Coordinates of N, CA, C and O and ligand atoms in Angstrom, one line a residue:
M1 N 8.7 4.3 -19.5 CA 7.3 4.2 -19.8 C 6.5 4.1 -18.5 O 7.0 3.5 -17.5
A2 N 5.3 4.6 -18.4 CA 4.5 4.7 -17.2 C 4.3 3.2 -16.7 O 4.0 2.3 -17.4
G3 N 4.5 3.1 -15.4 CA 4.3 1.8 -14.8 C 5.4 0.8 -14.8 O 5.4 -0.3 -14.2
E4 N 6.5 1.1 -15.5 CA 7.6 0.2 -15.6 C 8.4 0.0 -14.3 O 8.5 1.0 -13.6
P5 N 8.9 -1.2 -14.0 CA 9.6 -1.4 -12.7 C 10.8 -0.5 -12.7 O 11.5 -0.2 -13.7
Q6 N 11.2 0.0 -11.5 CA 12.3 0.8 -11.3 C 13.4 0.1 -10.5 O 13.0 -0.5 -9.4
D7 N 14.6 0.1 -10.9 CA 15.7 -0.7 -10.3 C 15.9 -0.3 -8.8 O 16.3 -1.1 -8.0
D8 N 15.7 1.0 -8.5 CA 16.0 1.5 -7.2 C 14.8 1.6 -6.3 O 14.8 2.2 -5.3
C9 N 13.7 0.9 -6.6 CA 12.5 1.0 -5.9 C 12.3 -0.3 -5.0 O 12.2 -1.4 -5.5
L10 N 12.2 0.0 -3.7 CA 12.0 -1.1 -2.7 C 10.7 -1.9 -3.0 O 10.7 -3.2 -3.0
F11 N 9.6 -1.3 -3.3 CA 8.4 -2.0 -3.5 C 8.4 -2.8 -4.9 O 7.8 -3.8 -5.0
C12 N 9.0 -2.2 -5.9 CA 9.2 -3.0 -7.1 C 10.0 -4.3 -6.8 O 9.7 -5.4 -7.4
K13 N 11.0 -4.2 -5.9 CA 11.7 -5.4 -5.5 C 10.9 -6.4 -4.8 O 11.0 -7.6 -4.9
I14 N 9.9 -5.9 -3.9 CA 9.0 -6.8 -3.2 C 8.1 -7.5 -4.3 O 7.8 -8.7 -4.2
V15 N 7.6 -6.7 -5.3 CA 6.8 -7.3 -6.3 C 7.6 -8.4 -7.1 O 7.1 -9.5 -7.4
A16 N 8.9 -8.1 -7.3 CA 9.7 -9.1 -8.1 C 10.1 -10.3 -7.2 O 10.6 -11.3 -7.7
G17 N 10.0 -10.1 -5.9 CA 10.4 -11.2 -5.0 C 11.8 -11.2 -4.6 O 12.3 -12.1 -3.9
T18 N 12.5 -10.1 -5.0 CA 14.0 -10.1 -4.6 C 14.2 -9.5 -3.2 O 15.3 -9.7 -2.6
I19 N 13.2 -8.9 -2.6 CA 13.2 -8.5 -1.2 C 11.9 -9.2 -0.6 O 10.8 -9.1 -1.2
P20 N 12.1 -10.0 0.5 CA 11.0 -10.7 1.1 C 10.0 -9.8 1.7 O 10.3 -8.8 2.2
A21 N 8.7 -10.3 1.8 CA 7.7 -9.6 2.5 C 6.7 -10.6 2.9 O 6.6 -11.7 2.3
T22 N 5.9 -10.3 4.0 CA 4.8 -11.2 4.4 C 3.6 -10.9 3.6 O 2.8 -9.9 3.9
V23 N 3.4 -11.6 2.5 CA 2.3 -11.3 1.5 C 1.0 -11.9 2.1 O 1.0 -13.1 2.4
V24 N 0.0 -11.1 2.2 CA -1.3 -11.6 2.6 C -2.3 -11.8 1.5 O -3.2 -12.6 1.6
R25 N -2.2 -11.1 0.4 CA -3.1 -11.2 -0.7 C -2.3 -10.8 -2.0 O -1.4 -9.9 -1.9
E26 N -2.7 -11.4 -3.1 CA -2.1 -11.1 -4.4 C -3.1 -11.2 -5.5 O -3.9 -12.2 -5.4
T27 N -3.2 -10.3 -6.4 CA -4.0 -10.4 -7.6 C -3.1 -10.2 -8.8 O -1.9 -10.0 -8.7
D28 N -3.7 -10.3 -10.0 CA -2.9 -10.1 -11.2 C -2.2 -8.7 -11.2 O -1.1 -8.6 -11.7
T29 N -2.8 -7.7 -10.5 CA -2.3 -6.4 -10.6 C -1.8 -5.8 -9.3 O -1.3 -4.6 -9.3
T30 N -2.1 -6.4 -8.2 CA -1.8 -5.8 -6.9 C -1.1 -6.9 -5.9 O -1.3 -8.1 -6.1
V31 N -0.4 -6.4 -4.9 CA 0.1 -7.2 -3.8 C -0.2 -6.5 -2.5 O -0.1 -5.3 -2.4
A32 N -0.6 -7.3 -1.5 CA -0.8 -6.8 -0.2 C 0.1 -7.5 0.8 O 0.2 -8.7 0.8
F33 N 0.9 -6.7 1.6 CA 1.8 -7.4 2.5 C 1.9 -6.6 3.8 O 1.5 -5.4 3.9
R34 N 2.4 -7.2 4.9 CA 2.4 -6.6 6.2 C 3.5 -5.5 6.3 O 4.6 -5.8 5.8
D35 N 3.2 -4.4 6.8 CA 4.2 -3.3 7.0 C 5.3 -3.8 8.0 O 5.0 -4.4 9.0
I36 N 6.5 -3.5 7.7 CA 7.7 -3.9 8.5 C 7.7 -3.2 9.9 O 8.3 -3.7 10.8
N37 N 7.0 -2.1 10.0 CA 7.0 -1.3 11.2 C 5.6 -0.9 11.5 O 5.1 0.3 11.4
P38 N 4.8 -1.9 12.0 CA 3.3 -1.7 12.1 C 2.9 -0.6 13.1 O 3.5 -0.5 14.2
Q39 N 2.0 0.2 12.7 CA 1.5 1.3 13.5 C 0.1 1.0 14.2 O -0.5 1.9 14.8
A40 N -0.3 -0.2 14.0 CA -1.6 -0.7 14.5 C -1.5 -2.2 14.5 O -0.7 -2.8 13.8
P41 N -2.4 -2.9 15.3 CA -2.4 -4.4 15.3 C -2.5 -5.0 13.9 O -1.8 -6.0 13.6
T42 N -3.3 -4.4 13.0 CA -3.2 -4.7 11.6 C -2.7 -3.5 10.8 O -3.2 -2.4 11.0
H43 N -1.6 -3.7 10.1 CA -1.0 -2.6 9.3 C -0.5 -3.3 8.0 O 0.6 -3.9 8.0
I44 N -1.3 -3.2 6.9 CA -1.0 -3.9 5.7 C -0.9 -2.8 4.6 O -1.6 -1.8 4.6
L45 N 0.1 -3.0 3.7 CA 0.2 -2.1 2.6 C -0.3 -2.8 1.3 O 0.0 -4.0 1.1
V46 N -1.1 -2.1 0.6 CA -1.6 -2.6 -0.7 C -1.0 -1.8 -1.8 O -1.1 -0.5 -1.8
I47 N -0.3 -2.4 -2.8 CA 0.4 -1.7 -3.8 C 0.0 -2.2 -5.2 O -0.4 -3.4 -5.3
P48 N 0.0 -1.4 -6.2 CA -0.1 -1.9 -7.6 C 1.3 -2.5 -7.9 O 2.3 -2.1 -7.4
K49 N 1.2 -3.6 -8.7 CA 2.5 -4.2 -9.1 C 3.3 -3.3 -10.0 O 4.5 -3.3 -10.0
A50 N 2.6 -2.5 -10.8 CA 3.2 -1.5 -11.7 C 3.7 -0.3 -10.8 O 3.1 0.0 -9.8
H51 N 4.8 0.3 -11.3 CA 5.4 1.4 -10.5 C 4.7 2.8 -10.9 O 4.9 3.2 -12.1
Y52 N 4.1 3.4 -9.9 CA 3.7 4.8 -10.0 C 4.2 5.5 -8.7 O 4.1 4.9 -7.7
K53 N 4.7 6.7 -8.8 CA 5.4 7.2 -7.7 C 4.6 7.6 -6.5 O 5.0 7.6 -5.4
D54 N 3.3 7.9 -6.7 CA 2.4 8.2 -5.6 C 1.0 7.9 -6.1 O 0.7 7.6 -7.2
A55 N 0.0 8.1 -5.1 CA -1.4 7.8 -5.4 C -1.9 8.7 -6.4 O -2.8 8.4 -7.2
A56 N -1.5 10.0 -6.4 CA -2.0 11.0 -7.3 C -1.7 10.6 -8.8 O -2.5 10.6 -9.7
T57 N -0.4 10.2 -9.0 CA 0.0 9.7 -10.3 C -0.7 8.5 -10.7 O -1.1 8.3 -11.9
L58 N -0.8 7.5 -9.8 CA -1.6 6.3 -10.1 C -3.0 6.6 -10.5 O -3.5 6.1 -11.5
G59 N -3.7 7.5 -9.8 CA -5.1 7.8 -10.1 C -5.2 8.5 -11.4 O -6.2 8.3 -12.2
A60 N -4.2 9.4 -11.8 CA -4.3 10.1 -13.0 C -3.9 9.2 -14.2 O -4.5 9.4 -15.3
Q61 N -2.9 8.4 -14.1 CA -2.4 7.7 -15.2 C -3.0 6.3 -15.4 O -2.9 5.7 -16.5
A62 N -3.5 5.7 -14.3 CA -4.0 4.3 -14.3 C -5.2 4.2 -13.4 O -5.2 3.5 -12.4
P63 N -6.3 4.9 -13.8 CA -7.4 4.9 -12.8 C -8.0 3.5 -12.5 O -8.5 3.3 -11.4
Q64 N -8.0 2.6 -13.5 CA -8.5 1.2 -13.2 C -7.7 0.5 -12.2 O -8.2 -0.2 -11.3
L65 N -6.4 0.7 -12.3 CA -5.5 0.1 -11.3 C -5.6 0.8 -10.0 O -5.6 0.1 -8.9
A66 N -5.9 2.1 -9.9 CA -6.1 2.7 -8.6 C -7.4 2.1 -8.0 O -7.4 1.9 -6.8
A67 N -8.4 1.9 -8.8 CA -9.6 1.2 -8.3 C -9.4 -0.2 -7.8 O -9.9 -0.6 -6.8
A68 N -8.5 -0.9 -8.5 CA -8.1 -2.3 -8.0 C -7.4 -2.2 -6.7 O -7.7 -3.1 -5.8
V69 N -6.5 -1.2 -6.5 CA -5.9 -1.1 -5.2 C -6.9 -0.8 -4.1 O -6.9 -1.4 -3.0
L70 N -7.9 0.1 -4.4 CA -8.9 0.4 -3.4 C -9.7 -0.8 -3.1 O -10.1 -1.0 -1.9
A71 N -10.1 -1.6 -4.1 CA -10.9 -2.8 -3.9 C -10.1 -3.7 -3.0 O -10.7 -4.4 -2.1
E72 N -8.8 -3.8 -3.2 CA -8.0 -4.7 -2.3 C -7.9 -4.3 -0.9 O -7.8 -5.1 0.0
T73 N -8.0 -2.9 -0.7 CA -8.0 -2.5 0.8 C -9.2 -3.1 1.5 O -9.1 -3.5 2.6
Q74 N -10.3 -3.1 0.8 CA -11.5 -3.7 1.3 C -11.4 -5.2 1.6 O -11.8 -5.7 2.6
A75 N -10.8 -5.9 0.6 CA -10.6 -7.3 0.7 C -9.7 -7.7 1.9 O -9.9 -8.6 2.6
V76 N -8.6 -6.9 2.1 CA -7.7 -7.1 3.2 C -8.5 -6.8 4.5 O -8.3 -7.6 5.4
A77 N -9.2 -5.8 4.6 CA -10.0 -5.5 5.8 C -11.0 -6.6 6.1 O -11.1 -7.0 7.3
D78 N -11.6 -7.2 5.1 CA -12.5 -8.3 5.3 C -11.7 -9.5 5.8 O -12.1 -10.2 6.8
E79 N -10.6 -9.8 5.2 CA -9.8 -11.0 5.7 C -9.3 -10.8 7.1 O -9.2 -11.8 7.8
E80 N -9.0 -9.6 7.5 CA -8.5 -9.3 8.8 C -9.7 -9.1 9.8 O -9.4 -8.8 11.0
K81 N -10.9 -9.2 9.3 CA -12.1 -9.1 10.1 C -12.1 -7.7 10.8 O -12.5 -7.6 12.0
L82 N -11.8 -6.7 10.1 CA -11.9 -5.3 10.6 C -13.2 -4.7 10.2 O -13.5 -4.6 9.0
D83 N -14.0 -4.3 11.1 CA -15.2 -3.6 10.7 C -15.0 -2.1 10.6 O -15.6 -1.3 9.9
S84 N -14.0 -1.6 11.4 CA -13.5 -0.2 11.3 C -12.1 -0.2 10.9 O -11.3 -1.0 11.5
Y85 N -11.7 0.6 10.0 CA -10.3 0.7 9.7 C -10.0 2.0 8.9 O -10.9 2.7 8.5
R86 N -8.7 2.3 8.8 CA -8.3 3.5 8.1 C -7.5 3.2 6.9 O -6.6 2.4 7.0
V87 N -7.8 3.8 5.8 CA -7.0 3.7 4.5 C -6.2 5.0 4.3 O -6.9 6.1 4.3
V88 N -4.9 5.0 4.2 CA -4.1 6.2 4.1 C -3.2 6.1 2.9 O -2.5 5.1 2.7
F89 N -3.2 7.2 2.1 CA -2.2 7.3 1.0 C -1.4 8.5 1.3 O -1.8 9.7 1.0
N90 N -0.3 8.4 2.0 CA 0.6 9.5 2.2 C 1.2 9.9 0.8 O 1.7 9.1 0.1
T91 N 1.0 11.2 0.5 CA 1.3 11.7 -0.8 C 2.2 12.9 -0.7 O 1.7 14.0 -0.3
G92 N 3.5 12.7 -0.9 CA 4.5 13.8 -0.8 C 5.2 13.7 0.6 O 4.6 13.2 1.5
S93 N 6.4 14.2 0.6 CA 7.3 14.0 1.8 C 6.7 14.7 3.0 O 6.7 14.3 4.1
G94 N 6.0 15.9 2.7 CA 5.4 16.7 3.8 C 4.3 15.9 4.5 O 4.0 16.2 5.7
A95 N 3.7 14.9 3.8 CA 2.6 14.1 4.4 C 3.1 12.8 4.9 O 2.4 12.0 5.4
G96 N 4.5 12.6 4.9 CA 5.1 11.4 5.4 C 5.4 10.3 4.5 O 5.8 9.2 4.9
Q97 N 5.3 10.6 3.1 CA 5.6 9.5 2.2 C 7.1 9.3 2.2 O 7.9 10.3 2.1
T98 N 7.5 8.1 2.3 CA 9.0 7.8 2.3 C 9.3 6.8 1.2 O 10.5 6.6 0.9
V99 N 8.4 6.0 0.7 CA 8.6 5.1 -0.4 C 7.9 5.6 -1.6 O 6.6 5.8 -1.5
W100 N 8.6 5.8 -2.7 CA 8.0 6.4 -3.9 C 7.5 5.4 -4.9 O 7.8 5.5 -6.1
H101 N 6.6 4.6 -4.4 CA 5.9 3.6 -5.2 C 4.5 3.6 -4.5 O 4.4 3.3 -3.3
A102 N 3.5 4.0 -5.2 CA 2.1 4.2 -4.6 C 1.7 3.0 -3.7 O 1.9 1.9 -4.1
H103 N 1.2 3.4 -2.6 CA 0.7 2.3 -1.6 C -0.4 2.9 -0.7 O -0.3 4.0 -0.3
A104 N -1.3 2.0 -0.4 CA -2.4 2.3 0.5 C -2.0 1.6 1.8 O -1.6 0.4 1.8
H105 N -2.0 2.3 2.9 CA -1.9 1.7 4.3 C -3.3 1.3 4.7 O -4.2 2.2 4.7
V106 N -3.5 0.1 5.1 CA -4.7 -0.3 5.8 C -4.4 -0.6 7.3 O -3.6 -1.4 7.6
L107 N -5.0 0.3 8.1 CA -4.7 0.2 9.5 C -6.0 -0.1 10.3 O -7.0 0.5 10.1
G108 N -5.8 -1.0 11.3 CA -7.0 -1.3 12.1 C -6.6 -2.2 13.3 O -5.5 -2.5 13.5
G109 N -7.7 -2.5 14.1 CA -7.4 -3.3 15.3 C -7.2 -2.5 16.5 O -7.0 -3.0 17.6
R110 N -7.4 -1.2 16.4 CA -7.3 -0.3 17.6 C -8.2 0.9 17.3 O -8.5 1.3 16.2
G111 N -8.5 1.7 18.4 CA -9.2 2.9 18.2 C -8.3 3.9 17.6 O -7.0 3.8 17.7
M112 N -8.8 4.9 16.9 CA -8.0 5.9 16.2 C -8.5 7.3 16.4 O -9.7 7.5 16.6
Q113 N -7.6 8.2 16.4 CA -7.9 9.6 16.7 C -8.1 10.4 15.3 O -7.6 10.0 14.3
W114 N -8.8 11.5 15.4 CA -8.9 12.3 14.2 C -8.8 13.8 14.7 O -9.5 14.1 15.7
P115 N -8.1 14.7 14.1 CA -7.2 14.4 12.9 C -6.0 13.7 13.3 O -5.5 13.7 14.4
P116 N -5.4 13.0 12.2 CA -4.1 12.3 12.4 C -3.0 13.3 12.6 O -3.2 14.4 12.2
G117 N -1.9 12.9 13.1 CA -0.8 13.8 13.4 C -0.1 14.2 12.1 O -0.3 13.6 11.1
Ligands
5GP1 P1 5.1 5.9 3.6 O1 5.9 6.5 4.7 O2 5.8 6.0 2.3 O3 3.6 6.3 3.5 O4 5.0 4.3 3.9 C1 6.1 3.4 3.7 C2 5.9 2.3 4.6 O5 6.7 1.2 4.1 C3 6.2 2.5 6.0 O6 5.1 2.3 6.9 C4 7.3 1.5 6.3 O7 7.3 1.0 7.6 C5 7.1 0.5 5.2 N1 8.3 -0.2 4.8 C6 9.6 0.4 4.6 N2 10.4 -0.6 4.2 C7 9.8 -1.8 4.2 C8 10.2 -3.1 3.9 O8 11.3 -3.4 3.5 N3 9.2 -4.1 4.0 C9 7.9 -3.8 4.4 N4 7.1 -4.8 4.5 N5 7.5 -2.5 4.7 C10 8.4 -1.5 4.6
ZN2 ZN1 8.3 0.7 -7.6

């Protein structure tokens, strides 16, 4: 069923607490935690607790939950006192997605180039 936890999913395990993470915020439907391999002074991942394989699927199948994830990216940026930051949803392996549970990267604390690599 859509959104059900997947046994082989790293981020479902972080939601369940069976793999540790440095959690910075949690709501009924989302978790935000520090990326294990930060690409900026602040690099936090915001995920829905429910499993959707990517942002496109999340947006199509659970738009309110997608909005909750987006709202949390703002809350994380506020808590980290970021006035400029980047929100990234890598979608598909060609775009760099490696974990198949939708997640927003919140990156900040340094200057950024455009376009990204
Ligand atoms: P993607 O490449 O799918 O857009 O992003 C996956 C992110 O998850 C990467 O930035 C990677 O560093 C992060 N990541 C992978 N494994 C773990 C982990 O076990 N814990 C945490 N906190 N982040 C992880
Ligand atoms: Zn998952």
